[in-house]
Structures are given as structure tokens and as C-alpha cells.
Short mmCIF file of C-alpha atoms in Angstrom, two decimals:
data_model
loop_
_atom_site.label_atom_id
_atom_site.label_comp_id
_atom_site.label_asym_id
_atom_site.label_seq_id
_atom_site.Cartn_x
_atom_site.Cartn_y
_atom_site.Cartn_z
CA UNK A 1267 0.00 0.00 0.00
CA UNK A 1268 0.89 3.70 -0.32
CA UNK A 1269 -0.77 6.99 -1.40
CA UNK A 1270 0.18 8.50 -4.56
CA UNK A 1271 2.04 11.98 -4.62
CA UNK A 1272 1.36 14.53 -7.11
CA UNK A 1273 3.17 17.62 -7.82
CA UNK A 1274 1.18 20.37 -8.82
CA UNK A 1275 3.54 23.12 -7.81
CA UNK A 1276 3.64 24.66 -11.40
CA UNK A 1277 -0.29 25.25 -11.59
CA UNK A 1278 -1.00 28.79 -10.55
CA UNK A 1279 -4.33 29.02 -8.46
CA UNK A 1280 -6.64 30.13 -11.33
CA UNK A 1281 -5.60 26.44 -13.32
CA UNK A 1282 -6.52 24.29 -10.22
CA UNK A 1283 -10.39 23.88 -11.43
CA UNK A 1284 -9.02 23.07 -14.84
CA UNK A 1285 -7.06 19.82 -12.94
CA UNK A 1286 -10.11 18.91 -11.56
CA UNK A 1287 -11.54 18.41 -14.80
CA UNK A 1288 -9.12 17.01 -16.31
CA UNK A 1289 -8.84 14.40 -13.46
CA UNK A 1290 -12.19 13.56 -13.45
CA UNK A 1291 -12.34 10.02 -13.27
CA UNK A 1292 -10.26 10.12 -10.10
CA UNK A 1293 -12.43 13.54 -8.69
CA UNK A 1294 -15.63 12.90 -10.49
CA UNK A 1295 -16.56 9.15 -10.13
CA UNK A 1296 -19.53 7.94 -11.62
CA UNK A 1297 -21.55 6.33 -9.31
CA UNK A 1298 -24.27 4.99 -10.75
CA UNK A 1299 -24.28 2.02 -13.50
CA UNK A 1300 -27.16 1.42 -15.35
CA UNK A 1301 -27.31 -1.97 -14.77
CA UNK A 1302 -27.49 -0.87 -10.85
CA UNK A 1303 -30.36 1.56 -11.65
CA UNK A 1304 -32.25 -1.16 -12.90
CA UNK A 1305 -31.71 -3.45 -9.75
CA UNK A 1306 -32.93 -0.70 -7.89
CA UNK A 1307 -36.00 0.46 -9.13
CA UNK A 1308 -36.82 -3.28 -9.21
CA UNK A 1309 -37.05 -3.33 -5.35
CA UNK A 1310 -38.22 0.36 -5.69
CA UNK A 1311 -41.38 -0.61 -7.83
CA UNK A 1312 -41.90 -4.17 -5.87
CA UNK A 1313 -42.00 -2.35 -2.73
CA UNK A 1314 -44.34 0.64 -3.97
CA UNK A 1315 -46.71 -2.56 -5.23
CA UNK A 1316 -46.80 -5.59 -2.25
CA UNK A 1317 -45.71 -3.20 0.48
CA UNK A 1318 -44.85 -5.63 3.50
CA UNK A 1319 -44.69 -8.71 1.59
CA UNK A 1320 -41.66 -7.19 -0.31
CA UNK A 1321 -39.87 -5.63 2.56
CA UNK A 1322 -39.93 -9.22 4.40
CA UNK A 1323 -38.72 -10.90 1.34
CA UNK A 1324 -35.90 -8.58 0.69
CA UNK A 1325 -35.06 -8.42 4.13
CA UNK A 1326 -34.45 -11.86 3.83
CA UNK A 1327 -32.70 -11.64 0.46
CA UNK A 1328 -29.69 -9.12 1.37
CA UNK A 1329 -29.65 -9.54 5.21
CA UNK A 1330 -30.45 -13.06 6.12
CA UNK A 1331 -33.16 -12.50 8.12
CA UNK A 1332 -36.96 -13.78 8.58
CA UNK A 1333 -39.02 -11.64 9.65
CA UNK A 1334 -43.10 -10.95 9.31
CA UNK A 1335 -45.08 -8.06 9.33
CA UNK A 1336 -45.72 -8.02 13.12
CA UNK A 1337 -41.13 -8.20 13.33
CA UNK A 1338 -41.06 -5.05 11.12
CA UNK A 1339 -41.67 -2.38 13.81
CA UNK A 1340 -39.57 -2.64 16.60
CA UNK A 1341 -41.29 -1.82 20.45
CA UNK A 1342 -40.21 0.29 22.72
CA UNK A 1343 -39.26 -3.12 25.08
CA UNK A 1344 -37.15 -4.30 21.83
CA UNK A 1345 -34.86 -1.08 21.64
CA UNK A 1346 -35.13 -0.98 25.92
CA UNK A 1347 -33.46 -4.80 25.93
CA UNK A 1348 -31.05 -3.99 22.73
CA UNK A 1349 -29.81 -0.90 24.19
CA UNK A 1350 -28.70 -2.19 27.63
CA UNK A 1351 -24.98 -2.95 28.41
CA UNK A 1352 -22.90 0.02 28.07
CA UNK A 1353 -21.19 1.82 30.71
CA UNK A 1354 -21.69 5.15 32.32
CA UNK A 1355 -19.12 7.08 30.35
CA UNK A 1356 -20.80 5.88 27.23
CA UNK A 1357 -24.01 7.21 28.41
CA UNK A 1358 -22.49 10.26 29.63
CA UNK A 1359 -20.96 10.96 26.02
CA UNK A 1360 -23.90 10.69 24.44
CA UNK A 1361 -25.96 12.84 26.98
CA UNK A 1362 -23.13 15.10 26.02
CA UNK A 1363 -23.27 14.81 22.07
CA UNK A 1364 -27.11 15.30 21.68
CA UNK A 1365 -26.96 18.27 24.20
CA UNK A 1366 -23.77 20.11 22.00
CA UNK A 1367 -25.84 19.45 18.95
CA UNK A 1368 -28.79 20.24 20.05
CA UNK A 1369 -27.90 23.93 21.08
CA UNK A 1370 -25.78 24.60 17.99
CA UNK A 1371 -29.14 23.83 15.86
CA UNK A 1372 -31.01 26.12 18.46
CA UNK A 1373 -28.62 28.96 17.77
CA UNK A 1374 -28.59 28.09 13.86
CA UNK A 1375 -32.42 27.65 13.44
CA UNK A 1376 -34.00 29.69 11.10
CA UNK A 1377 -37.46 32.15 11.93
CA UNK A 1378 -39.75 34.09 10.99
CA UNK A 1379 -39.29 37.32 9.36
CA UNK A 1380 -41.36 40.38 8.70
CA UNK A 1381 -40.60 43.78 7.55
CA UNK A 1382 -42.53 46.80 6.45
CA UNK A 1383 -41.69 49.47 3.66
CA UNK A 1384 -42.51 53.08 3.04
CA UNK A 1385 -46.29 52.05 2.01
CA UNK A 1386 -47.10 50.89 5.50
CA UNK A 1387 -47.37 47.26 3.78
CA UNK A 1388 -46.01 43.99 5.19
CA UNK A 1389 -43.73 41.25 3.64
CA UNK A 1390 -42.08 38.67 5.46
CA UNK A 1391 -41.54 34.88 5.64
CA UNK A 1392 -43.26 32.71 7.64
CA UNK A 1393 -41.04 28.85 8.87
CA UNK A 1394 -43.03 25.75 9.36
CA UNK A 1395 -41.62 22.38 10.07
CA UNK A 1396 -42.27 18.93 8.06
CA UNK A 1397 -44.87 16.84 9.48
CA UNK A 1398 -43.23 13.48 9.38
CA UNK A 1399 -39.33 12.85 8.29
CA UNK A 1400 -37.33 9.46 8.06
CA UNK A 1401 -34.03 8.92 8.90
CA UNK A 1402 -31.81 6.12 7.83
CA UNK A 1403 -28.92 4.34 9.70
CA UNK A 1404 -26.53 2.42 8.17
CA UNK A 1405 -25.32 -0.60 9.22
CA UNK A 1406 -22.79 -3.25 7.26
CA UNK A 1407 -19.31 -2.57 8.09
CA UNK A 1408 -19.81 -0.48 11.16
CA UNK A 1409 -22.84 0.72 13.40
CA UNK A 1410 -22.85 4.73 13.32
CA UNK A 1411 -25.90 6.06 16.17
CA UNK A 1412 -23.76 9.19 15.94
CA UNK A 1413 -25.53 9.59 12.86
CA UNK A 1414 -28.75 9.23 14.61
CA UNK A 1415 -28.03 12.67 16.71
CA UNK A 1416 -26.87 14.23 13.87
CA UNK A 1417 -30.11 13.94 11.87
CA UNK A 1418 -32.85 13.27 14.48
CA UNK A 1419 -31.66 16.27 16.98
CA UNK A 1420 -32.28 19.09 14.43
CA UNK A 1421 -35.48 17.62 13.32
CA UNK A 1422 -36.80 17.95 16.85
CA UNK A 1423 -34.90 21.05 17.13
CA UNK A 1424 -36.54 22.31 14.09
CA UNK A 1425 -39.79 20.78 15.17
CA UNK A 1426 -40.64 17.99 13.48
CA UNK A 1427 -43.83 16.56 14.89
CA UNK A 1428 -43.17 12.42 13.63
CA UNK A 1429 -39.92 11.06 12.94
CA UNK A 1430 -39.46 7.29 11.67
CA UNK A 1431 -35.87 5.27 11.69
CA UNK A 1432 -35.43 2.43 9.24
CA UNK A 1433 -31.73 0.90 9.67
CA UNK A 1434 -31.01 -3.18 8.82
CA UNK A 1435 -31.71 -5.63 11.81
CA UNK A 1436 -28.53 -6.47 12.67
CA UNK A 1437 -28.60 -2.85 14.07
CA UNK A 1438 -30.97 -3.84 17.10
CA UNK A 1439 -29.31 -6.87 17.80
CA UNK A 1440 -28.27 -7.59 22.17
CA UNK A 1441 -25.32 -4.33 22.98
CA UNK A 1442 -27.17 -1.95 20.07
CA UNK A 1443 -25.03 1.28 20.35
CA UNK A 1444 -28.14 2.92 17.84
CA UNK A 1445 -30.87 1.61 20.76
CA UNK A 1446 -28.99 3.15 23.14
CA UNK A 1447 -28.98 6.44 21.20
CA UNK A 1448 -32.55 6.15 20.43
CA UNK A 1449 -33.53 5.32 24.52
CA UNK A 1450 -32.15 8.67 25.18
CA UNK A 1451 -33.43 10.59 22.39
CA UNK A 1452 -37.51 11.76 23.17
CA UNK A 1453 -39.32 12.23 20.01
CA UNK A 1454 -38.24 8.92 17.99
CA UNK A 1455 -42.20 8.04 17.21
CA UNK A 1456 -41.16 5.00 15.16
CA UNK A 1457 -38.86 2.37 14.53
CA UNK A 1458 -38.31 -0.68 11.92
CA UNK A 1459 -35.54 -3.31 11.16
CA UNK A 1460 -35.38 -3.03 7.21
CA UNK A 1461 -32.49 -1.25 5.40
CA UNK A 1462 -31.29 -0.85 2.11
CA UNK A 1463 -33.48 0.44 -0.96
CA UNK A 1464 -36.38 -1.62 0.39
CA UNK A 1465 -36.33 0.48 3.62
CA UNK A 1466 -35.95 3.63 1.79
CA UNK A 1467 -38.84 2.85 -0.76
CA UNK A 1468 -41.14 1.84 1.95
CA UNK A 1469 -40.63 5.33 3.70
CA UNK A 1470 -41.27 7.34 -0.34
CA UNK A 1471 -44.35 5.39 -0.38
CA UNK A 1472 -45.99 3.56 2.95
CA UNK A 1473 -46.62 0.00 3.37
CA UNK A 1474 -49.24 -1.25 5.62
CA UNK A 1475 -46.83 -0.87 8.35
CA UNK A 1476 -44.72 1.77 7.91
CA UNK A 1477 -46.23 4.85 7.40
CA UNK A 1478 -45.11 7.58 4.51
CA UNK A 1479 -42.87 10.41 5.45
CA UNK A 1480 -42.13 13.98 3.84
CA UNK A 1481 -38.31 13.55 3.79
CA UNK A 1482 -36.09 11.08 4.19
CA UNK A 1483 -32.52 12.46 4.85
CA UNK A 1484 -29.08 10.11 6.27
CA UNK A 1485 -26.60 8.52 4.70
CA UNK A 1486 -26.06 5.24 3.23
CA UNK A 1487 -24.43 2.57 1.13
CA UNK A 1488 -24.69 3.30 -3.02
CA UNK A 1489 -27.63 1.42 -3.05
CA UNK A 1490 -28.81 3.26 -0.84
CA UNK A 1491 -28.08 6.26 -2.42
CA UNK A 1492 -29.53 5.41 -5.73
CA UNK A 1493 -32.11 4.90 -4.10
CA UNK A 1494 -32.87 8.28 -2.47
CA UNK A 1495 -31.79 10.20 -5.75
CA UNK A 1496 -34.54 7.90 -7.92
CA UNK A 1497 -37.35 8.85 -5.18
CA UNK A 1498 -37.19 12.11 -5.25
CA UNK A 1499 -39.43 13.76 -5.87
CA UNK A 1500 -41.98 11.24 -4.52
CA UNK A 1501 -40.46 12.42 -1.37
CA UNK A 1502 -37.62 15.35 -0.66
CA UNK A 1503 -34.11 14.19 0.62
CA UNK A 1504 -31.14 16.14 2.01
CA UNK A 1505 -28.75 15.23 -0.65
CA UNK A 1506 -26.75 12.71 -2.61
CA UNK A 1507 -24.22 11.49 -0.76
CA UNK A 1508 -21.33 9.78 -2.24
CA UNK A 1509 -18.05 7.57 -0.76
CA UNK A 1510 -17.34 9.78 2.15
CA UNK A 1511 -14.06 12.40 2.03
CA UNK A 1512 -11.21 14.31 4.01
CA UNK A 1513 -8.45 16.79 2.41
CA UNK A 1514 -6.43 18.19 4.72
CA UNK A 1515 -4.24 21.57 3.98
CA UNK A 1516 -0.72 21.17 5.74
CA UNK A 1517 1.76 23.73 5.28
CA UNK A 1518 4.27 21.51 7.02
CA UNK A 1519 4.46 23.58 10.77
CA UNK A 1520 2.39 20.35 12.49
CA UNK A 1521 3.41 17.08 13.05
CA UNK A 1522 2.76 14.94 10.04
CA UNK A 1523 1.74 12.13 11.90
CA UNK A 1524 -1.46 14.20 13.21
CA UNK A 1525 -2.37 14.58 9.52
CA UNK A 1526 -1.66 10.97 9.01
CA UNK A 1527 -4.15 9.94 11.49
CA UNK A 1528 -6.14 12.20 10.24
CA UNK A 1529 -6.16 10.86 6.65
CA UNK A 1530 -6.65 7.59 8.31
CA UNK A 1531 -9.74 8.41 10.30
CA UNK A 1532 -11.51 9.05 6.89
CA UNK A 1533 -10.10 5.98 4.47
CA UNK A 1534 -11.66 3.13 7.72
CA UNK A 1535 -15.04 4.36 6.45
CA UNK A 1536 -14.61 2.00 3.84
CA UNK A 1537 -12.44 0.55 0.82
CA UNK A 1538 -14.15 4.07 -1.07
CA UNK A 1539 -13.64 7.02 1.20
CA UNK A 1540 -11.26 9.52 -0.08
CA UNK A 1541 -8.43 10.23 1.85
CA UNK A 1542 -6.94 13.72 0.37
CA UNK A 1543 -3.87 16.06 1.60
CA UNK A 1544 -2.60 19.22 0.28
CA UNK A 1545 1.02 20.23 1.19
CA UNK A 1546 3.90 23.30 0.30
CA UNK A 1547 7.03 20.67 -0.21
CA UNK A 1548 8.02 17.38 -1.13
CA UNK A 1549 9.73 16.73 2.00
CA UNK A 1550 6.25 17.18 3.90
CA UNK A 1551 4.52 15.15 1.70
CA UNK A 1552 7.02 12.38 2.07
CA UNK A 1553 6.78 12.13 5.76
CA UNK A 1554 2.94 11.95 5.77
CA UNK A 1555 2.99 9.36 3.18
CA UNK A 1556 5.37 7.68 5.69
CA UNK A 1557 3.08 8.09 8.81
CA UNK A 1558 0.49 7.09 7.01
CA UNK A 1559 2.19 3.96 6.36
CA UNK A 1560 3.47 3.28 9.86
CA UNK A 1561 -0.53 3.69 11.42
CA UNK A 1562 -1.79 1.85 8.87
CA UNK A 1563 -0.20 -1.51 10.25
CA UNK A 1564 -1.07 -0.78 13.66
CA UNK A 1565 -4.82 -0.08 12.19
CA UNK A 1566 -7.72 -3.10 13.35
CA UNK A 1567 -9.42 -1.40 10.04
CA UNK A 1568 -5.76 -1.61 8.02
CA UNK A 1569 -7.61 -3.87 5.23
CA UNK A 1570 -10.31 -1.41 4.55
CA UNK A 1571 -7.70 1.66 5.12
CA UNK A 1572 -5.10 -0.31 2.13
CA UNK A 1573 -8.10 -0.32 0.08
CA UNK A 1574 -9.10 3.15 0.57
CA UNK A 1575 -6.10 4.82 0.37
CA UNK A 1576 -4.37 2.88 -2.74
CA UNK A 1577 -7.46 3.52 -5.18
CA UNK A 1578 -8.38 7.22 -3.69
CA UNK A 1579 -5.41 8.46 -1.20
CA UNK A 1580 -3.73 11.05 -2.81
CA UNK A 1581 -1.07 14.23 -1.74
CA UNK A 1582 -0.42 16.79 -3.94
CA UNK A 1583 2.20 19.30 -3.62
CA UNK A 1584 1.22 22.78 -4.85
CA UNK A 1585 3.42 26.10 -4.48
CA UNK A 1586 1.32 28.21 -1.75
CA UNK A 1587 -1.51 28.61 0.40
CA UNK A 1588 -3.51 30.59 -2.26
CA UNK A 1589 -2.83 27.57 -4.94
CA UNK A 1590 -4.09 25.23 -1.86
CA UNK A 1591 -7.49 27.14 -1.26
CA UNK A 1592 -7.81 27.03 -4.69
CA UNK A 1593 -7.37 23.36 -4.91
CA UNK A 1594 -9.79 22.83 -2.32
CA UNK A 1595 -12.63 25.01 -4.00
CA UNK A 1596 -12.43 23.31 -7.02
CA UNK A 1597 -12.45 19.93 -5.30
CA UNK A 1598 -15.31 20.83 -2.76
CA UNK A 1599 -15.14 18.25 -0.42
CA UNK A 1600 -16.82 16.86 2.01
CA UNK A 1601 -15.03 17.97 5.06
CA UNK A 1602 -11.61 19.98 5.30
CA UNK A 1603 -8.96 20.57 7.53
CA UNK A 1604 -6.61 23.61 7.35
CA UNK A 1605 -3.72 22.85 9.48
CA UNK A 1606 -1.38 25.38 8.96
CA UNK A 1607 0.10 28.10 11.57
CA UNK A 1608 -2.73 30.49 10.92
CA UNK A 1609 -5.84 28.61 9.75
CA UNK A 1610 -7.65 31.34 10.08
CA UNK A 1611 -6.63 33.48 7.57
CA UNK A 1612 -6.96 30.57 5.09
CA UNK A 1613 -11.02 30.18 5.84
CA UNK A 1614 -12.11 33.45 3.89
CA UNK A 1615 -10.56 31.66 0.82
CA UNK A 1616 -12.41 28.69 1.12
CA UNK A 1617 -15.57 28.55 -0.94
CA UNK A 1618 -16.77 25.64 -1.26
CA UNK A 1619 -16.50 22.73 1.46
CA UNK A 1620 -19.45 20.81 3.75
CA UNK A 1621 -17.19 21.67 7.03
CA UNK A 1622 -14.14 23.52 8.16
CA UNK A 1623 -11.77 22.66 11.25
CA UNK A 1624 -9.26 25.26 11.94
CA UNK A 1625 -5.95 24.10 13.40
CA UNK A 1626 -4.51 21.49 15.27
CA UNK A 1627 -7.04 20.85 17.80
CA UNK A 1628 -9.83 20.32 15.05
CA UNK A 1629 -9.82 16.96 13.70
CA UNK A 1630 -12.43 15.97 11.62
CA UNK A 1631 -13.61 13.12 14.21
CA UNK A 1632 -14.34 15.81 16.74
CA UNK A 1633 -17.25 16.77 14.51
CA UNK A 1634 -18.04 13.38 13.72
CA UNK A 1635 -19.37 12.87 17.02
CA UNK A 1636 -19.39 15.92 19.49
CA UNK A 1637 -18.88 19.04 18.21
CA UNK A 1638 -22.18 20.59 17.37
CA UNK A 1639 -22.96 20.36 13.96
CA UNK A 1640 -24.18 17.72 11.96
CA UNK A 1641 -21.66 15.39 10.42
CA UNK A 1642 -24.09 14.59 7.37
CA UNK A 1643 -22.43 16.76 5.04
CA UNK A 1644 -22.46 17.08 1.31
CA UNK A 1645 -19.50 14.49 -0.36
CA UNK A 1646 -18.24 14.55 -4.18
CA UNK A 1647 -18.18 17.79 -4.98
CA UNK A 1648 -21.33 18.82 -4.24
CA UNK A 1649 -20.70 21.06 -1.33
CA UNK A 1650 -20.24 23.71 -4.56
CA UNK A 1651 -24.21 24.03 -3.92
CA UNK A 1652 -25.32 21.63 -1.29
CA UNK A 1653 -25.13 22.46 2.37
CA UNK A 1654 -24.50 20.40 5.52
CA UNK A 1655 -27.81 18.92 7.05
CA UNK A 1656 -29.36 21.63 10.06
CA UNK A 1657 -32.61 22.58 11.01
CA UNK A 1658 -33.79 24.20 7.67
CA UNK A 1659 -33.32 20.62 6.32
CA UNK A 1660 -36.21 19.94 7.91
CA UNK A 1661 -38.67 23.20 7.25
CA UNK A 1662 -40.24 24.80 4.57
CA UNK A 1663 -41.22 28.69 4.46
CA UNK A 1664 -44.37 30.44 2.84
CA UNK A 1665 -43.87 34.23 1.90
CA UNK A 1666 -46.33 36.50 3.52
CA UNK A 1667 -47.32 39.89 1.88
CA UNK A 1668 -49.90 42.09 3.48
CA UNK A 1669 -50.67 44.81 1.45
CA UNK A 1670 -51.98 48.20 2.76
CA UNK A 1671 -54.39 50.34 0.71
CA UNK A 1672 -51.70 52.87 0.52
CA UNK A 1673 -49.98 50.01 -0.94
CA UNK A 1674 -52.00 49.04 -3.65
CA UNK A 1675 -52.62 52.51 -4.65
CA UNK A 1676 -48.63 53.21 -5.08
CA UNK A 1677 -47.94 49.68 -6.27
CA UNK A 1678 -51.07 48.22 -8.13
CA UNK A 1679 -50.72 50.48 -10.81
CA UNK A 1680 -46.97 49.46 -12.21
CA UNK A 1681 -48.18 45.65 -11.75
CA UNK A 1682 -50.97 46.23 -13.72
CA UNK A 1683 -48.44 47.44 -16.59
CA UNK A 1684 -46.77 44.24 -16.50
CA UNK A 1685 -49.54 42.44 -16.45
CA UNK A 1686 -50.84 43.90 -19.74
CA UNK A 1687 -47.50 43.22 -21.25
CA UNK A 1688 -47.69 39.92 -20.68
CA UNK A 1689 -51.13 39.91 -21.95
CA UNK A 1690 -52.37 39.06 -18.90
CA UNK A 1691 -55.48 41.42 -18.58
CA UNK A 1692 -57.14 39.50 -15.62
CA UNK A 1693 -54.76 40.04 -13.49
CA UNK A 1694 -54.63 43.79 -14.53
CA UNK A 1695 -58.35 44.01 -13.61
CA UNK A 1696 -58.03 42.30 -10.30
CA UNK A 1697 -55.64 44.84 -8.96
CA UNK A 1698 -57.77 47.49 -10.46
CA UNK A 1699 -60.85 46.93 -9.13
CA UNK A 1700 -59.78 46.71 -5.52
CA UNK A 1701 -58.11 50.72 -6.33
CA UNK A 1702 -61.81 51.67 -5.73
CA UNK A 1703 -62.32 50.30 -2.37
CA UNK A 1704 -62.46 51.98 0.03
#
């Protein structure tokens, strides 16, 4: 294993998003096969059509497990028994997760508006939450509840009255971390062991068990995905998530060893998380390619880290900080360190990146699990016009426009021009008739 180095130090800033595009296949990965679209509207349309009966039967397809309609919901005693186990400083870190996130959202949370102008006439905008949202939790290769608090707290914080959690069944086997989670989060109103597309399609369209939602936001697998991005519309979603991602900015003044951990703390996600740096000299980049060989044998993931970090690891050497920022806007990822000795003044360069940690005590895995907010973060390049997940994922606003008389008297009369324009004379007649009222 080791992760390719590329020198870039003869681009100037302004030829950075021409790389990109030029690399693509390694930036720009496709995906989505057609032959996979197919497979998944499949289970998509069989699901929409025989509602429990296909849910069951995939369930026991891709996870190996019977269940029947009555096994599909789990109780409140099932996630109570799953959930037990853990220790007090477990507890105690999750009490103190969903309280940090919870008051970041608070702080962040959008709300109403209203202003009036020189006619004595009100405009404003008026927030209402969804009614009913589902979340998804991965399972396979690792259990993530963190992901739980990061989706369900600012739903509730944005006050969303239902919220329904699909995730596979191994997730509430006996020691669940995501039961534990859900025991200590108030507001969960359902629960059900099915995953994959099937669980996604069942929350797009109901079944006879599981009620239809509004959203359905949380990551997932590529199926998964695919999934989401083919049912929307039928539903919203927060975004399309691909193979998660890390770069890191090092101008060589920290260890390289802390960026190597970092690096590796993204590629254990799985054999197709992106593990990116950004460095100022060869000599940097060498000894981070080093560290990050050295941790990687001492890893209990190394298999999955090898994987990651020989088909999407990559440093590349560029001349400054202002060729670095540029690097990183035309990549856009997912999240981004900038450890350098003044992060600072590097963050009103960066345009375009889901989340930002500043210096050395910022690791991306604080914000995984602790920080405030959400971790569920826009991936691929995407974050050039997707946002992170956060209360207004989960509301929708209506304008509100109270006109005065004096209003309509100053106003009507240039929207009834446009309105003839356009040839629309019935709307020109329904401002002009209320210019006689008293």
C-alpha cells in the first residue's frame, strides 16, 4: 500500500479547477451504473406494489433475516433490551453529544421574518416544520448512532412533529449502540428493522406498516443512495451522498503524523472514502505518506484503510496557500482541515466545502461525534451548492405579503403594466378593481 504523490507546484491558483476536470475520473466518479439503476427500481417498484410482503422478502434476500409483518416495527421493550450494556461514560458521552448538537441547531435555526416598507405594507416569511421525516442508519461494516443525533436532533430542534428510523436488523441486535442512542433521544415516534433500498422505498411510499414520510434524509451505502436520488421527488431528501471524504491543507508547521491519522480516520469508512492532503514541499509530503504507512499496520481497520487509500489516497504538492485554497474550491469536499500556523486566515478563501476545522485541535472526528454540527455533510463535490444537514433541512417557508391600501394605490398600478405586457389582462383588472375600495 501507499498513497500516490502529485506535484502540482507549477499550476497557478486560477488552473486548479481546470485539474479537476481534467482528473475527473479520479475527482468525479460515476456512481451509478445502469445496470445498478435497474436493480434498484426493481425493489423500488416491488416495494411501492406488495408493500410488506416485499420488505420481508428482501429483508431476507440481502440480510439473512426472517421476519413478518408483526417483526417489522420494533417496540419500545425491543430497543429498551437492545440498548442495555454500556457503561456510564458511554451514556455520559452521548448525553453530552445530543446536548452540543442540540444547542448549535437552536442557535442556527431559522425564523420568521417580517418587515414593512414606506407604504405601510407587510412582507415577510413565515417557517413551518415537516410533518413526518425518516431517517436512515446504516449498518454493514460499522454501526454509526452518531448519525442518529446528527439527523434526528435538528429535526426535533426544528420541530418535526413524527420522525421514523429504518436501519437493517442487525442494528438492534443484544449491545445496540443505535438503541442506546434512540432510549435517550424523546421524540423517535417510530422504529423498523429493514435497510437498504427496500427500507428507503417503503418510507417514499408507505406499506401497511410503515407509514409515509415527507423527507427522508441520512446517509447510506450506493444502493442506498440510488435509491434516495430515484425517489425524489416522490419524497424530498437532504442530498446525494457519495463515498465519504477528508483533504487536509498542511503547510508543514504540524506534526505529520497528526495529519496521518487524520487521513486515516476518513479511508476506515470503507475501501471508497477519499483520503486527500494538500502540502507546500516534497519533503512534507514524504513524511505523511510515511506516517500514514506506519498507522496503517497498527490499524484493526488496516484492510479497509489499504483499500481506501491505494485507489483514492492522494497528496499533492502545490506552491502556496492561495494555490491550496484554490485546490480545495475546485475539489469541494466533504469535510476539510486547514492545518497550517494560521488557519484562520486561510477560511475566507475557502468557498466551497461541507465543514471547516481550523488548526490542530480540530480533527475531523471531533465533529463526527461531538462538536455541534451535523456530520451529514455534502461528499463529491457537491458542497459547490449543497449544504450540511441543520434545522432548515427539515422546514419549509411560505412568503407573507400584506398589502396596505396605501400600498395598492402606489404599487397596483406598475403591476398592472406588467400584467398587460404579458397579456395578462385579468390580473390587470383584479388589482384594479380593488383601487376603488375603500
Amino acid at each position: 500500500m501507499t498513497i500516490r504523490i502529485e506535484d502540482l507546484s507549477s499550476l497557478l491558483p486560477d488552473r486548479m479547477s481546470d485539474y479537476v476536470k481534467t482528473e475527473k475520473s479520479f475527482f468525479l466518479k460515476s456512481l451509478f451504473s445502469e445496470d445498478m439503476e435497474n436493480k434498484v427500481n426493481r425493489i423500488i417498484r416491488d416495494v411501492e406494489k406488495r408493500g410488506d410482503i416485499a420488505l420481508i422478502e428482501a429483508t431476507k434476500r440481502f440480510d439473512g433475516v426472517s421476519l413478518n409483518a408483526g417483526g417489522i416495527k420494533v417496540s419500545n421493550e425491543q430497543i429498551d433490551a437492545a440498548g442495555r450494556g454500556f457503561d456510564d461514560n458511554f451514556y455520559h458521552a452521548v448525553d453530552l453529544s445530543i446536548k452540543r448538537v442540540r444547542k448549535y441547531h437552536e442557535l442556527a435555526a431559522a425564523k420568521d421574518w417580517m418587515y414593512s416598507d414606506d407604504t405601510g405594507s407587510t412582507f415577510g416569511q413565515k417557517y413551518t416544520p415537516l410533518e413526518r421525516v425518516g431517517i436512515y442508519i446504516p449498518g454493514g461494516k460499522a454501526s454509526y448512532p452518531s448519525t442518529l443525533i446528527m439527523t434526528a436532533v435538528p429535526a426535533l430542534v426544528a420541530g418535526v412533529k413524527e420522525i421514523a428510523v429504518v436501519s437493517p436488523p442487525s442494528s438492534f441486535e443484544d449491545h445496540s449502540p443505535l438503541a442506546s442512542v434512540i432510549k435517550k433521544l424523546e421524540g423517535i415516534t417510530d422504529i423498523y428493522r429493514v435497510g437498504g433500498v427496500q427500507g428507503v422505498a417503503a418510507l417514499a411510499f408507505g406499506t401497511q406498516t410503515i407509514k409515509k414520510v415527507d423527507k427522508i434524509v441520512g446517509p447510506g451505502n450506493i444502493y442506498v443512495t440510488l435509491a434516495k436520488k430515484l425517489l425524489y421527488g416522490y419524497v424530498d431528501i437532504d442530498m446525494i451522498a457519495g463515498p465519504s471524504e477528508v483533504l487536509v491543507i498542511s503547510d508543514g508547521s504540524e506534526d505529520p503524523e497528526l495529519t496521518a491519522a487524520d487521513l486515516l480516520a476518513q479511508a476506515e469508512h470503507d475501501e471508497q472514502a477519499r483520503a486527500l492532503c494538500v502540502t507546500l514541499s516534497p519533503e512534507n509530503a514524504r513524511d505523511i505518506r510515511a506516517r500514514v504507512e506506519k498507522l496503517t499496520e497498527k490499524s484493526v481497520r488496516k484492510d479497509i484503510i489499504k483499500k481506501s487509500i491505494d485507489d483514492s489516497g492522494r497528496i499533492f504538492i502545490v506552491r502556496d496557500l492561495d494555490c491550496a485554497a484554490a485546490l480545495a474550491n475546485a475539489i469541494a469536499p466533504e469535510h476539510l482541515e486547514i492545518q497550517t500556523g494560521d488557519p484562520g486566515a486561510l477560511l475566507d478563501k475557502i468557498q466551497n466545502a461541507g465543514a471547516i476545522f481550523l488548526g490542530r485541535y480540530s480533527p475531523e472526528a471531533i465533529g463526527d461525534y461531538i462538536a455541534g454540527p451535523s456530520h451529514v455533510l455534502p461528499t463529491g463535490g457537491t458542497a459547490r451548492f449543497f449544504s450540511p444537514l441543520s434545522t432548515t433541512s427539515f422546514t419549509k417557508f411560505s412568503s407573507v405579503i400584506d398589502v396596505s391600501k396605501n400600498g395598492l394605490d402606489i404599487l397596483g398600478r406598475h403591476a398592472a403594466r406588467i400584467a398587460r405586457a404579458e397579456g395578462l389582462y385579468s390580473h390587470a383588472e383584479s388589482i384594479t378593481l380593488r383601487e376603488e375600495l375603500d
